[in-house]
Each structure stands twice: as structure tokens, then as C-alpha cells.
Short mmCIF file of C-alpha atoms in Angstrom, two decimals:
data_model
loop_
_atom_site.label_atom_id
_atom_site.label_comp_id
_atom_site.label_asym_id
_atom_site.label_seq_id
_atom_site.Cartn_x
_atom_site.Cartn_y
_atom_site.Cartn_z
CA UNK A 1 -7.53 -13.22 13.32
CA UNK A 2 -7.00 -11.90 9.81
CA UNK A 3 -4.10 -13.42 8.07
CA UNK A 4 -2.90 -13.03 4.50
CA UNK A 5 -0.06 -15.33 3.33
CA UNK A 6 1.51 -14.73 -0.07
CA UNK A 7 3.57 -17.54 -1.96
CA UNK A 8 4.98 -18.14 -5.32
CA UNK A 9 7.83 -15.66 -5.35
CA UNK A 10 11.28 -16.57 -6.55
CA UNK A 11 13.90 -16.18 -9.07
CA UNK A 12 12.74 -15.69 -12.76
CA UNK A 13 14.53 -14.80 -15.92
CA UNK A 14 13.61 -11.58 -17.76
CA UNK A 15 10.76 -12.18 -20.12
CA UNK A 16 9.62 -15.11 -17.78
CA UNK A 17 6.37 -15.64 -16.01
CA UNK A 18 5.48 -16.30 -12.25
CA UNK A 19 2.07 -16.69 -10.39
CA UNK A 20 1.76 -15.29 -7.11
CA UNK A 21 -0.97 -16.45 -4.51
CA UNK A 22 -2.30 -14.92 -1.48
CA UNK A 23 -4.33 -16.99 0.93
CA UNK A 24 -6.78 -15.30 3.21
CA UNK A 25 -8.37 -16.16 6.47
CA UNK A 26 -10.16 -14.75 9.42
CA UNK A 27 -12.55 -12.57 7.53
CA UNK A 28 -15.44 -12.97 4.87
CA UNK A 29 -13.04 -12.96 1.91
CA UNK A 30 -15.83 -12.90 -0.64
CA UNK A 31 -16.96 -9.54 0.58
CA UNK A 32 -13.97 -7.51 -0.04
CA UNK A 33 -11.88 -6.05 -2.78
CA UNK A 34 -8.23 -7.13 -2.77
CA UNK A 35 -5.05 -5.41 -4.01
CA UNK A 36 -1.31 -6.17 -5.01
CA UNK A 37 1.27 -3.61 -4.10
CA UNK A 38 4.94 -4.00 -4.81
CA UNK A 39 8.12 -2.39 -3.43
CA UNK A 40 11.45 -2.53 -5.20
CA UNK A 41 14.54 -2.94 -2.72
CA UNK A 42 15.03 0.16 -0.91
CA UNK A 43 12.24 2.11 -2.86
CA UNK A 44 8.78 3.27 -2.29
CA UNK A 45 5.41 1.61 -2.57
CA UNK A 46 3.67 1.01 -6.00
CA UNK A 47 0.12 0.01 -6.26
CA UNK A 48 -0.18 -2.68 -8.98
CA UNK A 49 -3.69 -4.10 -9.25
CA UNK A 50 -7.12 -4.53 -7.76
CA UNK A 51 -9.96 -6.97 -8.05
CA UNK A 52 -13.45 -6.43 -6.75
CA UNK A 53 -15.28 -8.74 -4.37
CA UNK A 54 -16.81 -11.26 -7.00
CA UNK A 55 -13.99 -10.92 -9.51
CA UNK A 56 -15.87 -9.21 -12.07
CA UNK A 57 -13.98 -6.11 -12.15
CA UNK A 58 -10.12 -5.43 -12.20
CA UNK A 59 -7.77 -2.61 -12.64
CA UNK A 60 -4.07 -2.35 -13.23
CA UNK A 61 -1.22 0.27 -13.13
CA UNK A 62 -0.41 1.27 -16.57
CA UNK A 63 3.16 -0.31 -16.22
CA UNK A 64 1.83 -3.87 -15.98
CA UNK A 65 -1.45 -3.54 -17.99
CA UNK A 66 -1.41 -6.39 -20.54
CA UNK A 67 1.20 -8.44 -18.76
CA UNK A 68 -0.31 -8.98 -15.33
CA UNK A 69 -3.49 -10.52 -14.61
CA UNK A 70 -5.30 -10.57 -11.18
CA UNK A 71 -7.92 -13.11 -10.26
CA UNK A 72 -9.45 -14.69 -7.25
CA UNK A 73 -11.11 -17.94 -6.15
CA UNK A 74 -13.69 -17.13 -3.33
CA UNK A 75 -14.13 -20.80 -2.60
CA UNK A 76 -10.54 -20.94 -1.79
CA UNK A 77 -10.09 -17.57 -0.18
CA UNK A 78 -7.37 -16.83 -2.43
CA UNK A 79 -6.25 -14.02 -4.84
CA UNK A 80 -3.73 -14.44 -7.61
CA UNK A 81 -1.35 -12.22 -9.63
CA UNK A 82 -0.35 -13.90 -12.94
CA UNK A 83 2.92 -12.01 -14.14
CA UNK A 84 4.25 -12.45 -17.53
CA UNK A 85 7.00 -10.79 -19.65
CA UNK A 86 8.76 -9.80 -16.42
CA UNK A 87 11.39 -7.13 -16.40
CA UNK A 88 14.42 -6.62 -14.18
CA UNK A 89 12.97 -3.46 -12.83
CA UNK A 90 10.04 -5.42 -11.52
CA UNK A 91 12.10 -7.12 -8.81
CA UNK A 92 10.36 -6.28 -5.62
CA UNK A 93 8.50 -7.59 -2.59
CA UNK A 94 4.81 -8.21 -3.70
CA UNK A 95 2.34 -7.60 -1.06
CA UNK A 96 -1.44 -8.59 -1.08
CA UNK A 97 -3.77 -6.51 0.97
CA UNK A 98 -7.39 -6.03 1.73
CA UNK A 99 -9.72 -3.09 1.46
CA UNK A 100 -10.92 -1.67 4.79
CA UNK A 101 -12.14 -4.45 7.04
CA UNK A 102 -13.50 -3.00 10.38
CA UNK A 103 -11.73 0.43 9.99
CA UNK A 104 -8.20 -0.91 9.06
CA UNK A 105 -6.72 -2.92 6.16
CA UNK A 106 -4.51 -6.03 6.44
CA UNK A 107 -1.30 -6.79 4.44
CA UNK A 108 0.45 -9.96 4.07
CA UNK A 109 4.14 -10.42 4.83
CA UNK A 110 5.07 -10.14 1.06
CA UNK A 111 6.81 -12.50 -1.29
CA UNK A 112 10.02 -11.58 -3.01
CA UNK A 113 10.13 -11.69 -6.89
CA UNK A 114 13.61 -11.49 -8.40
CA UNK A 115 13.90 -11.02 -12.14
CA UNK A 116 17.47 -11.80 -13.12
CA UNK A 117 19.53 -13.83 -15.56
CA UNK B 1 -2.73 9.30 -13.36
CA UNK B 2 -2.84 11.27 -10.15
CA UNK B 3 0.59 12.11 -8.97
CA UNK B 4 1.23 12.39 -5.32
CA UNK B 5 4.15 14.30 -3.93
CA UNK B 6 5.48 14.41 -0.30
CA UNK B 7 7.69 16.88 1.63
CA UNK B 8 10.02 16.85 3.04
CA UNK B 9 11.80 13.88 1.76
CA UNK B 10 13.50 13.42 5.30
CA UNK B 11 12.32 15.02 8.54
CA UNK B 12 14.69 15.01 11.68
CA UNK B 13 12.85 15.21 14.96
CA UNK B 14 13.77 14.74 18.46
CA UNK B 15 11.57 12.47 20.54
CA UNK B 16 8.54 14.39 22.14
CA UNK B 17 8.62 16.92 19.40
CA UNK B 18 5.79 17.43 16.87
CA UNK B 19 6.15 16.35 13.30
CA UNK B 20 4.26 17.61 10.34
CA UNK B 21 4.40 15.82 6.92
CA UNK B 22 2.81 17.14 3.87
CA UNK B 23 1.33 15.47 0.81
CA UNK B 24 0.07 17.00 -2.33
CA UNK B 25 -2.12 15.62 -5.27
CA UNK B 26 -1.67 16.65 -8.79
CA UNK B 27 -5.61 17.10 -9.04
CA UNK B 28 -8.26 17.06 -6.56
CA UNK B 29 -9.01 13.88 -4.68
CA UNK B 30 -11.64 15.21 -2.33
CA UNK B 31 -10.83 13.33 1.01
CA UNK B 32 -9.78 10.15 -0.63
CA UNK B 33 -6.46 9.85 0.83
CA UNK B 34 -4.63 7.58 3.25
CA UNK B 35 -1.45 7.72 5.26
CA UNK B 36 0.83 4.60 5.90
CA UNK B 37 3.69 3.89 8.18
CA UNK B 38 6.39 1.45 7.26
CA UNK B 39 9.28 0.13 9.39
CA UNK B 40 12.18 -1.71 7.90
CA UNK B 41 11.41 -5.24 6.99
CA UNK B 42 7.68 -4.85 7.68
CA UNK B 43 4.57 -4.47 5.76
CA UNK B 44 3.01 -0.74 5.69
CA UNK B 45 0.50 0.00 8.44
CA UNK B 46 -2.58 2.03 7.69
CA UNK B 47 -2.73 5.05 9.92
CA UNK B 48 -5.30 7.48 8.59
CA UNK B 49 -8.02 7.10 5.84
CA UNK B 50 -10.50 9.51 4.46
CA UNK B 51 -7.89 12.20 4.99
CA UNK B 52 -8.75 12.41 8.86
CA UNK B 53 -10.08 9.10 10.21
CA UNK B 54 -7.65 7.20 12.40
CA UNK B 55 -7.52 3.47 11.52
CA UNK B 56 -8.46 0.95 14.24
CA UNK B 57 -5.78 0.78 16.99
CA UNK B 58 -3.81 3.91 15.86
CA UNK B 59 -2.87 6.16 18.76
CA UNK B 60 -4.40 9.49 19.04
CA UNK B 61 -1.03 11.50 18.67
CA UNK B 62 -1.54 10.51 14.91
CA UNK B 63 -3.89 13.01 13.13
CA UNK B 64 -4.68 13.80 9.52
CA UNK B 65 -6.16 16.87 7.83
CA UNK B 66 -6.60 18.34 4.51
CA UNK B 67 -9.03 17.94 1.36
CA UNK B 68 -8.74 18.53 -2.28
CA UNK B 69 -5.09 18.57 -3.18
CA UNK B 70 -3.30 19.33 0.18
CA UNK B 71 -2.98 16.94 3.02
CA UNK B 72 -1.10 16.82 6.32
CA UNK B 73 -0.21 13.99 8.82
CA UNK B 74 0.77 15.37 12.27
CA UNK B 75 2.40 13.36 14.86
CA UNK B 76 1.81 15.43 18.17
CA UNK B 77 4.69 13.90 20.23
CA UNK B 78 7.12 11.64 18.57
CA UNK B 79 7.69 8.29 20.36
CA UNK B 80 10.70 6.12 19.65
CA UNK B 81 8.52 3.55 17.68
CA UNK B 82 7.29 6.49 15.34
CA UNK B 83 10.69 6.79 13.54
CA UNK B 84 9.75 5.30 10.15
CA UNK B 85 8.91 6.08 6.50
CA UNK B 86 5.47 7.59 5.92
CA UNK B 87 3.66 7.33 2.82
CA UNK B 88 0.45 9.07 1.54
CA UNK B 89 -1.82 7.42 -1.06
CA UNK B 90 -4.80 8.48 -2.98
CA UNK B 91 -7.82 6.23 -3.61
CA UNK B 92 -9.90 8.75 -5.63
CA UNK B 93 -9.12 7.42 -9.13
CA UNK B 94 -7.65 4.37 -10.68
CA UNK B 95 -4.83 3.69 -10.60
CA UNK B 96 -4.44 4.17 -6.91
CA UNK B 97 -0.94 5.89 -6.46
CA UNK B 98 1.34 6.40 -3.62
CA UNK B 99 3.75 9.39 -2.75
CA UNK B 100 7.42 8.66 -2.59
CA UNK B 101 7.55 8.80 1.21
CA UNK B 102 8.88 10.98 4.00
CA UNK B 103 11.52 9.48 6.31
CA UNK B 104 11.20 10.58 9.85
CA UNK B 105 14.54 9.96 11.75
CA UNK B 106 15.92 10.87 14.98
CA UNK B 107 17.60 14.30 15.38
#
């Protein structure tokens, strides 16, 4: 069974940093691209970042470029999102998800990041 | 950045009726579009990818069509579990982008 479990969310002050983790199991993690998507309370989905299967290529939404860094450790089946200079408007549930795996993709349950003083 | 727009914002439908949701891309994206369903408190679920391919385990009442800039999700006969918010997404160019969503509620 494929599982994605995010962790690392919490309360952080504006301008602060946080690192999210997403632990994967049930599939060959090192074969697939991974993504982060966020959703502010009561709002829509916003794609944040992606990393390719071996970690050599990454992309970011313009709004987070230069402040967020995605990385992965294929030995630990984990993808990370390092977030810095956080803003109040980035309060959201952050989801990690896979690319297509066998005709579907998989999402974690999400981790809530609250940026507030 | 490719902007995705969806219409209508809210669609009120009776159970058993057909629902048609629209999505438009600001530039051509070939067939590189997907549709997601999201219920409150849950992660989104992929319904359609490649504009018209149902994801694994998705019922046949869900169908997608379109290419280029215009896309449609059709739910042929709405079931009670289908009342939710639906998002389209493009994955033709980075950054991938989502539409604002269409809420399908009970009429």
C-alpha cells in the first residue's frame, strides 16, 4: 500500500523557517518525481514545487522561488521542503504527492503550517 | 505562467442529473490537463489525466474531454458522494497551475 506521511508543520513567526518532510512507502520512491502543493484555509490548490527522481532537477512557483528549497533522500524514501522567510499568507496545509504511479497519483494527509506572530 | 480558469464557480445539481464543468487554459496545453475532486478535510483525488484518461479506480460516470485550451469534466449521473469541489490542472509547462475550482452542490 502506498503511503505518504508529512511532518514538520507548526506555528512559525513571519520571517521564520520550517522544514517539512514527507516519508514515502509502498512504491519505488527513487523512480518517481515528487511535488508539494499547498492550500490556504478555505482556498484553492496551489502547486509549490517539484523534484525529479534523482534530485538533479527542481522547479518552483514564482511566489516561493529563492525562499523554498525542495530536496530528497532516496535512501530514506523522503522528500523535504525547506521554507524560509515565511509570510502570513503562506499559512496553509502543505501536501506532498507523487507523479502518476500505476495510473493514479498519491497524496499525503497534509501538514498545517501557520505563519503568525 | 499558464492561467487556468473554471466555470461556473458553483454548480447546483440534483442527484441523478448530469453535471458539466468547464476549464480554460490561457494558452495551449495540448492534452496535458488533469481533474481533481476534493471533499472537505480530505486530500484531492485525481479523476482524469491526459484530458480524458480516467485514473485507476475512478467510476465510468466521470469523463473528460478537450484539448488545446478548452476542457470539460462531465459527471453523467451525480451520486451523493460526488458533491465536492473540482479542480482542473495543467502540467504542460512549469510551473504547474490549478484552476480556482468549481463547487458542485445539491440543488
